[in-house]
């Protein structure tokens, strides 16, 4: 049970603090599940990421579900899925309620423009780090 709560908490943080969509979450998920928690190794993560890309639906949700399932079965998949979805759902609900009030706010627009370069860097980061381990594909 404790590991399920830890998994929920890890994916909750990822969902809460990641902007830019699913591909922006991939390096953060990678860092959390490989480097920080040791739930899967790099090769397993690449396999899970490949499955997540080929399955229908958003890659961040698929990746979280596959990692959760690999670690703790169906309960792990549910914990990871809820962890990643709850923050986004809550933020979207709040934004929808108050959108009309701050739609034209200069600071809000500036914040979103400022996030764009960081999102690009987050998308490029896993491509570079995961491709390092694919040296065997060089001659394929």
PDB file of C-alpha atoms in Angstrom:
ATOM      1  CA  UNK A   1       0.000   0.000   0.000  1.00  0.00           C
ATOM      2  CA  UNK A   2       2.833   2.364   0.831  1.00  0.00           C
ATOM      3  CA  UNK A   3       4.420   1.876  -2.594  1.00  0.00           C
ATOM      4  CA  UNK A   4       1.070   2.647  -4.246  1.00  0.00           C
ATOM      5  CA  UNK A   5       0.832   5.915  -2.319  1.00  0.00           C
ATOM      6  CA  UNK A   6       4.427   6.726  -3.260  1.00  0.00           C
ATOM      7  CA  UNK A   7       3.616   5.977  -6.887  1.00  0.00           C
ATOM      8  CA  UNK A   8       0.499   8.149  -6.756  1.00  0.00           C
ATOM      9  CA  UNK A   9       2.530  10.952  -5.152  1.00  0.00           C
ATOM     10  CA  UNK A  10       5.321  10.727  -7.709  1.00  0.00           C
ATOM     11  CA  UNK A  11       2.960  10.875 -10.660  1.00  0.00           C
ATOM     12  CA  UNK A  12       0.883  13.566  -8.938  1.00  0.00           C
ATOM     13  CA  UNK A  13       3.999  15.774  -8.747  1.00  0.00           C
ATOM     14  CA  UNK A  14       4.778  15.047 -12.378  1.00  0.00           C
ATOM     15  CA  UNK A  15       1.248  15.935 -13.411  1.00  0.00           C
ATOM     16  CA  UNK A  16       1.187  19.044 -11.251  1.00  0.00           C
ATOM     17  CA  UNK A  17       4.502  20.596 -12.252  1.00  0.00           C
ATOM     18  CA  UNK A  18       4.797  19.679 -15.932  1.00  0.00           C
ATOM     19  CA  UNK A  19       3.587  22.047 -18.631  1.00  0.00           C
ATOM     20  CA  UNK A  20       3.482  21.360 -22.347  1.00  0.00           C
ATOM     21  CA  UNK A  21       1.617  18.106 -22.679  1.00  0.00           C
ATOM     22  CA  UNK A  22       2.562  14.457 -22.748  1.00  0.00           C
ATOM     23  CA  UNK A  23       5.924  14.619 -24.468  1.00  0.00           C
ATOM     24  CA  UNK A  24       7.082  17.260 -21.991  1.00  0.00           C
ATOM     25  CA  UNK A  25       6.311  14.784 -19.186  1.00  0.00           C
ATOM     26  CA  UNK A  26       8.428  11.971 -20.609  1.00  0.00           C
ATOM     27  CA  UNK A  27      11.836  13.176 -19.304  1.00  0.00           C
ATOM     28  CA  UNK A  28      10.345  13.908 -15.890  1.00  0.00           C
ATOM     29  CA  UNK A  29       8.737  10.466 -15.754  1.00  0.00           C
ATOM     30  CA  UNK A  30      12.054   8.994 -16.901  1.00  0.00           C
ATOM     31  CA  UNK A  31      13.998  10.758 -14.146  1.00  0.00           C
ATOM     32  CA  UNK A  32      11.473   9.777 -11.485  1.00  0.00           C
ATOM     33  CA  UNK A  33      10.999   6.094 -12.354  1.00  0.00           C
ATOM     34  CA  UNK A  34      14.597   5.269 -13.363  1.00  0.00           C
ATOM     35  CA  UNK A  35      16.949   7.569 -11.469  1.00  0.00           C
ATOM     36  CA  UNK A  36      14.988   8.528  -8.366  1.00  0.00           C
ATOM     37  CA  UNK A  37      12.799   5.508  -7.591  1.00  0.00           C
ATOM     38  CA  UNK A  38      14.521   2.685  -9.490  1.00  0.00           C
ATOM     39  CA  UNK A  39      11.188   1.160 -10.417  1.00  0.00           C
ATOM     40  CA  UNK A  40      12.408   0.238 -13.913  1.00  0.00           C
ATOM     41  CA  UNK A  41      15.761   0.327 -15.681  1.00  0.00           C
ATOM     42  CA  UNK A  42      16.547   2.296 -18.824  1.00  0.00           C
ATOM     43  CA  UNK A  43      15.865  -0.589 -21.229  1.00  0.00           C
ATOM     44  CA  UNK A  44      12.521  -1.371 -19.604  1.00  0.00           C
ATOM     45  CA  UNK A  45      11.585   2.297 -19.774  1.00  0.00           C
ATOM     46  CA  UNK A  46      12.381   2.434 -23.489  1.00  0.00           C
ATOM     47  CA  UNK A  47      10.168  -0.628 -24.030  1.00  0.00           C
ATOM     48  CA  UNK A  48       7.335   0.890 -21.977  1.00  0.00           C
ATOM     49  CA  UNK A  49       7.706   4.188 -23.824  1.00  0.00           C
ATOM     50  CA  UNK A  50       7.512   2.351 -27.151  1.00  0.00           C
ATOM     51  CA  UNK A  51       4.321   0.626 -26.026  1.00  0.00           C
ATOM     52  CA  UNK A  52       2.935   3.951 -24.799  1.00  0.00           C
ATOM     53  CA  UNK A  53       3.576   5.565 -28.178  1.00  0.00           C
ATOM     54  CA  UNK A  54       1.935   2.747 -30.096  1.00  0.00           C
ATOM     55  CA  UNK A  55      -1.145   2.553 -27.860  1.00  0.00           C
ATOM     56  CA  UNK A  56      -4.042   4.921 -28.496  1.00  0.00           C
ATOM     57  CA  UNK A  57      -4.260   7.896 -26.170  1.00  0.00           C
ATOM     58  CA  UNK A  58      -1.921  10.466 -24.662  1.00  0.00           C
ATOM     59  CA  UNK A  59       1.655   9.292 -24.204  1.00  0.00           C
ATOM     60  CA  UNK A  60       1.983  10.584 -20.630  1.00  0.00           C
ATOM     61  CA  UNK A  61      -1.094   8.683 -19.503  1.00  0.00           C
ATOM     62  CA  UNK A  62      -0.039   5.539 -21.333  1.00  0.00           C
ATOM     63  CA  UNK A  63       3.501   5.726 -19.959  1.00  0.00           C
ATOM     64  CA  UNK A  64       2.275   6.213 -16.404  1.00  0.00           C
ATOM     65  CA  UNK A  65      -0.170   3.308 -16.728  1.00  0.00           C
ATOM     66  CA  UNK A  66       2.465   0.970 -18.181  1.00  0.00           C
ATOM     67  CA  UNK A  67       5.048   1.898 -15.535  1.00  0.00           C
ATOM     68  CA  UNK A  68       2.480   1.490 -12.769  1.00  0.00           C
ATOM     69  CA  UNK A  69       1.395  -1.872 -14.154  1.00  0.00           C
ATOM     70  CA  UNK A  70       4.998  -3.067 -14.484  1.00  0.00           C
ATOM     71  CA  UNK A  71       5.730  -2.173 -10.868  1.00  0.00           C
ATOM     72  CA  UNK A  72       2.483  -3.068  -9.042  1.00  0.00           C
ATOM     73  CA  UNK A  73       0.009  -4.577 -11.511  1.00  0.00           C
ATOM     74  CA  UNK A  74      -3.479  -3.136 -11.925  1.00  0.00           C
ATOM     75  CA  UNK A  75      -3.357  -1.248  -8.621  1.00  0.00           C
ATOM     76  CA  UNK A  76      -0.090   0.407  -9.683  1.00  0.00           C
ATOM     77  CA  UNK A  77      -1.545   1.315 -13.060  1.00  0.00           C
ATOM     78  CA  UNK A  78      -4.538   2.939 -11.374  1.00  0.00           C
ATOM     79  CA  UNK A  79      -2.391   4.787  -8.815  1.00  0.00           C
ATOM     80  CA  UNK A  80      -0.087   6.164 -11.522  1.00  0.00           C
ATOM     81  CA  UNK A  81      -2.987   7.094 -13.792  1.00  0.00           C
ATOM     82  CA  UNK A  82      -4.867   8.928 -11.050  1.00  0.00           C
ATOM     83  CA  UNK A  83      -1.662  10.623  -9.948  1.00  0.00           C
ATOM     84  CA  UNK A  84      -1.031  12.037 -13.395  1.00  0.00           C
ATOM     85  CA  UNK A  85      -4.669  12.936 -14.165  1.00  0.00           C
ATOM     86  CA  UNK A  86      -5.907  14.528 -10.932  1.00  0.00           C
ATOM     87  CA  UNK A  87      -3.658  17.637 -11.069  1.00  0.00           C
ATOM     88  CA  UNK A  88      -4.450  18.379 -14.715  1.00  0.00           C
ATOM     89  CA  UNK A  89      -8.159  17.807 -14.158  1.00  0.00           C
ATOM     90  CA  UNK A  90      -8.153  20.123 -11.137  1.00  0.00           C
ATOM     91  CA  UNK A  91      -6.214  22.871 -12.925  1.00  0.00           C
ATOM     92  CA  UNK A  92      -8.463  22.664 -15.991  1.00  0.00           C
ATOM     93  CA  UNK A  93     -11.541  22.827 -13.791  1.00  0.00           C
ATOM     94  CA  UNK A  94     -10.244  25.940 -12.007  1.00  0.00           C
ATOM     95  CA  UNK A  95      -9.157  27.573 -15.262  1.00  0.00           C
ATOM     96  CA  UNK A  96     -12.546  26.872 -16.828  1.00  0.00           C
ATOM     97  CA  UNK A  97     -14.302  28.496 -13.902  1.00  0.00           C
ATOM     98  CA  UNK A  98     -12.145  31.642 -13.906  1.00  0.00           C
ATOM     99  CA  UNK A  99     -11.012  31.843 -17.548  1.00  0.00           C
ATOM    100  CA  UNK A 100     -13.105  34.847 -18.513  1.00  0.00           C
ATOM    101  CA  UNK A 101     -11.632  36.874 -15.657  1.00  0.00           C
ATOM    102  CA  UNK A 102      -7.970  36.509 -16.626  1.00  0.00           C
ATOM    103  CA  UNK A 103      -8.118  35.707 -20.344  1.00  0.00           C
ATOM    104  CA  UNK A 104      -6.653  39.069 -21.365  1.00  0.00           C
ATOM    105  CA  UNK A 105      -4.221  39.413 -18.451  1.00  0.00           C
ATOM    106  CA  UNK A 106      -0.784  40.522 -19.657  1.00  0.00           C
ATOM    107  CA  UNK A 107       1.031  38.480 -17.006  1.00  0.00           C
ATOM    108  CA  UNK A 108      -0.831  35.286 -17.836  1.00  0.00           C
ATOM    109  CA  UNK A 109      -0.031  35.695 -21.545  1.00  0.00           C
ATOM    110  CA  UNK A 110       3.626  36.429 -20.738  1.00  0.00           C
ATOM    111  CA  UNK A 111       3.848  33.340 -18.521  1.00  0.00           C
ATOM    112  CA  UNK A 112       2.563  31.087 -21.302  1.00  0.00           C
ATOM    113  CA  UNK A 113       4.970  32.624 -23.822  1.00  0.00           C
ATOM    114  CA  UNK A 114       7.827  32.148 -21.371  1.00  0.00           C
ATOM    115  CA  UNK A 115       7.041  28.450 -20.957  1.00  0.00           C
ATOM    116  CA  UNK A 116       7.414  27.659 -24.661  1.00  0.00           C
ATOM    117  CA  UNK A 117      11.253  27.343 -24.760  1.00  0.00           C
ATOM    118  CA  UNK A 118      11.234  25.185 -21.630  1.00  0.00           C
ATOM    119  CA  UNK A 119       8.677  22.860 -23.204  1.00  0.00           C
ATOM    120  CA  UNK A 120      10.852  22.455 -26.307  1.00  0.00           C
ATOM    121  CA  UNK A 121      13.845  21.603 -24.110  1.00  0.00           C
ATOM    122  CA  UNK A 122      11.781  19.059 -22.180  1.00  0.00           C
ATOM    123  CA  UNK A 123      10.740  17.377 -25.423  1.00  0.00           C
ATOM    124  CA  UNK A 124      14.285  17.226 -26.827  1.00  0.00           C
ATOM    125  CA  UNK A 125      15.881  15.989 -23.576  1.00  0.00           C
ATOM    126  CA  UNK A 126      14.564  12.395 -23.602  1.00  0.00           C
ATOM    127  CA  UNK A 127      15.321  12.036 -27.291  1.00  0.00           C
ATOM    128  CA  UNK A 128      18.970  12.767 -26.602  1.00  0.00           C
ATOM    129  CA  UNK A 129      19.291  10.728 -23.399  1.00  0.00           C
ATOM    130  CA  UNK A 130      17.371   7.680 -24.622  1.00  0.00           C
ATOM    131  CA  UNK A 131      19.140   7.619 -27.985  1.00  0.00           C
ATOM    132  CA  UNK A 132      22.505   7.243 -26.216  1.00  0.00           C
ATOM    133  CA  UNK A 133      21.518   3.735 -25.161  1.00  0.00           C
ATOM    134  CA  UNK A 134      20.571   2.738 -28.690  1.00  0.00           C
ATOM    135  CA  UNK A 135      24.088   2.369 -30.060  1.00  0.00           C
ATOM    136  CA  UNK A 136      23.296  -1.152 -31.234  1.00  0.00           C
ATOM    137  CA  UNK A 137      20.862   0.345 -33.739  1.00  0.00           C
ATOM    138  CA  UNK A 138      23.654   2.196 -35.473  1.00  0.00           C
ATOM    139  CA  UNK A 139      24.072  -0.499 -38.104  1.00  0.00           C
ATOM    140  CA  UNK A 140      20.484  -1.726 -38.322  1.00  0.00           C
TER     141      UNK A 140
END
